[in-house]
Amino acid sequence: MKAAVLKAFGSPLAIGNVPDPVIGTGEVVVDVAAAPVLSYAAEVFSGERRYLLPTPVVPGCGAIGRVREAGPDATKLKPGDWVFCDPTVRSRDDALTPDIVLQGWSARGEGGQRLQEYHRDGAFAERVRVPTENAVPIGAIDPTEAASWCAIGVLLIAYGGLLAMDLKAGETLLVSGATGNFGSAAVATALAMGARSVVAPGRNEAVLADLKRRFGERLVPVRLTGDGDRDTEAMRRAAPGRIDAVLDFLPPSVPASVARAAIMAVRPYGRAVLMGGVGMLGGEDLALPYPWIMRNNITVRGQWMYEPAAVGGIVGLVRSGLLDLDHYAVDKFALEDANDAVTHAAANVGPFKLTVLTPGG
């Protein structure tokens, strides 16, 4: 089969023929129709991000495709079924604390690297092999819709954070980092789940205005000033009611003070979920006040990616019409043009933008 191969960090992807994936028990081989190209793929392939990804490797984080062959223990999947290839692969021998690898992308820890040795190659190819539970049915679609369905890879991460905080219909959510790729996905997903309103703080007035245009009165933009106390108060005042929960998607470049200002806008008994990159490049710690957390019964937790059941939930939101994939502008590239796609993805970063490889033509 044809694939794009990263032979060494710092080298361009090599397009050529590689052996077909060989199926085993508990696995599915999928014909890839569309695979997302993440905006920071160039940083991964150059080695700048220092991801634990052994080369040579077929990269690619997730895909939409059709089942080509299912293993002997599959009871429902059959050839031709449209599926989302979930890249979040979990070890099966420890249900409480599984090792996790993003297939074709990265691994965490010694156990994750062992898992990666087998679940290694990703979706920048005509076919990909995934664990059976990672081939999640999405129902019949027109092949021309496959690229748009790649958006659920981004939406799923936001959905994972919203499930972690147990967001309820009618609640008011504040999304810290709402003007970014994942933050904007959180806005769309929270409103689809029935949030009363979403408070969207940020400095990019053009993006805030675009969010308002897309989502109407339930989207409440707040222009940040950089003064933590003033910004916290501005977010509280802007909300139509008390802020029930905060979801943080701020990138590593943003100081912790910005995250702290947003979290401290939450009401007593409120919740905050951290999913961003604050502190990963150094700088000050988050430093939330102990007395404030304790006396106000605040829940603060971290969330990385999402639980397996989230995939079916996000598919349901799309199928119901509550979550509209048409928000995403999709630019498609043939597999042969994978290097151009990586360059394009880096240059077209922002909310509701999607770069996709289409190995299936």
GROMACS .gro file of C-alpha atoms in nm, residues 21 44-45 53 141 158 172 206 218 230 248 272 318 334 336:
model
   15
   21PRO     CA    1  -0.090  -0.410   0.782
   44VAL     CA    2   0.666   1.696   1.560
   45PHE     CA    3   0.833   1.580   1.239
   53LEU     CA    4   0.795   0.850   1.819
  141ILE     CA    5  -2.190   0.879   0.525
  158ALA     CA    6  -1.311   1.931   2.418
  172THR     CA    7  -2.298   2.857   3.232
  206ALA     CA    8  -1.178   3.937   1.544
  218ARG     CA    9  -2.559   3.225   2.409
  230ARG     CA   10  -1.011   4.323   3.670
  248ASP     CA   11  -0.899   2.575   3.044
  272ALA     CA   12  -1.253   2.374   3.684
  318VAL     CA   13  -2.329   1.526   1.528
  334ALA     CA   14  -0.383   1.391  -0.173
  336GLU     CA   15   0.120   1.230  -0.248
   0.00000   0.00000   0.00000
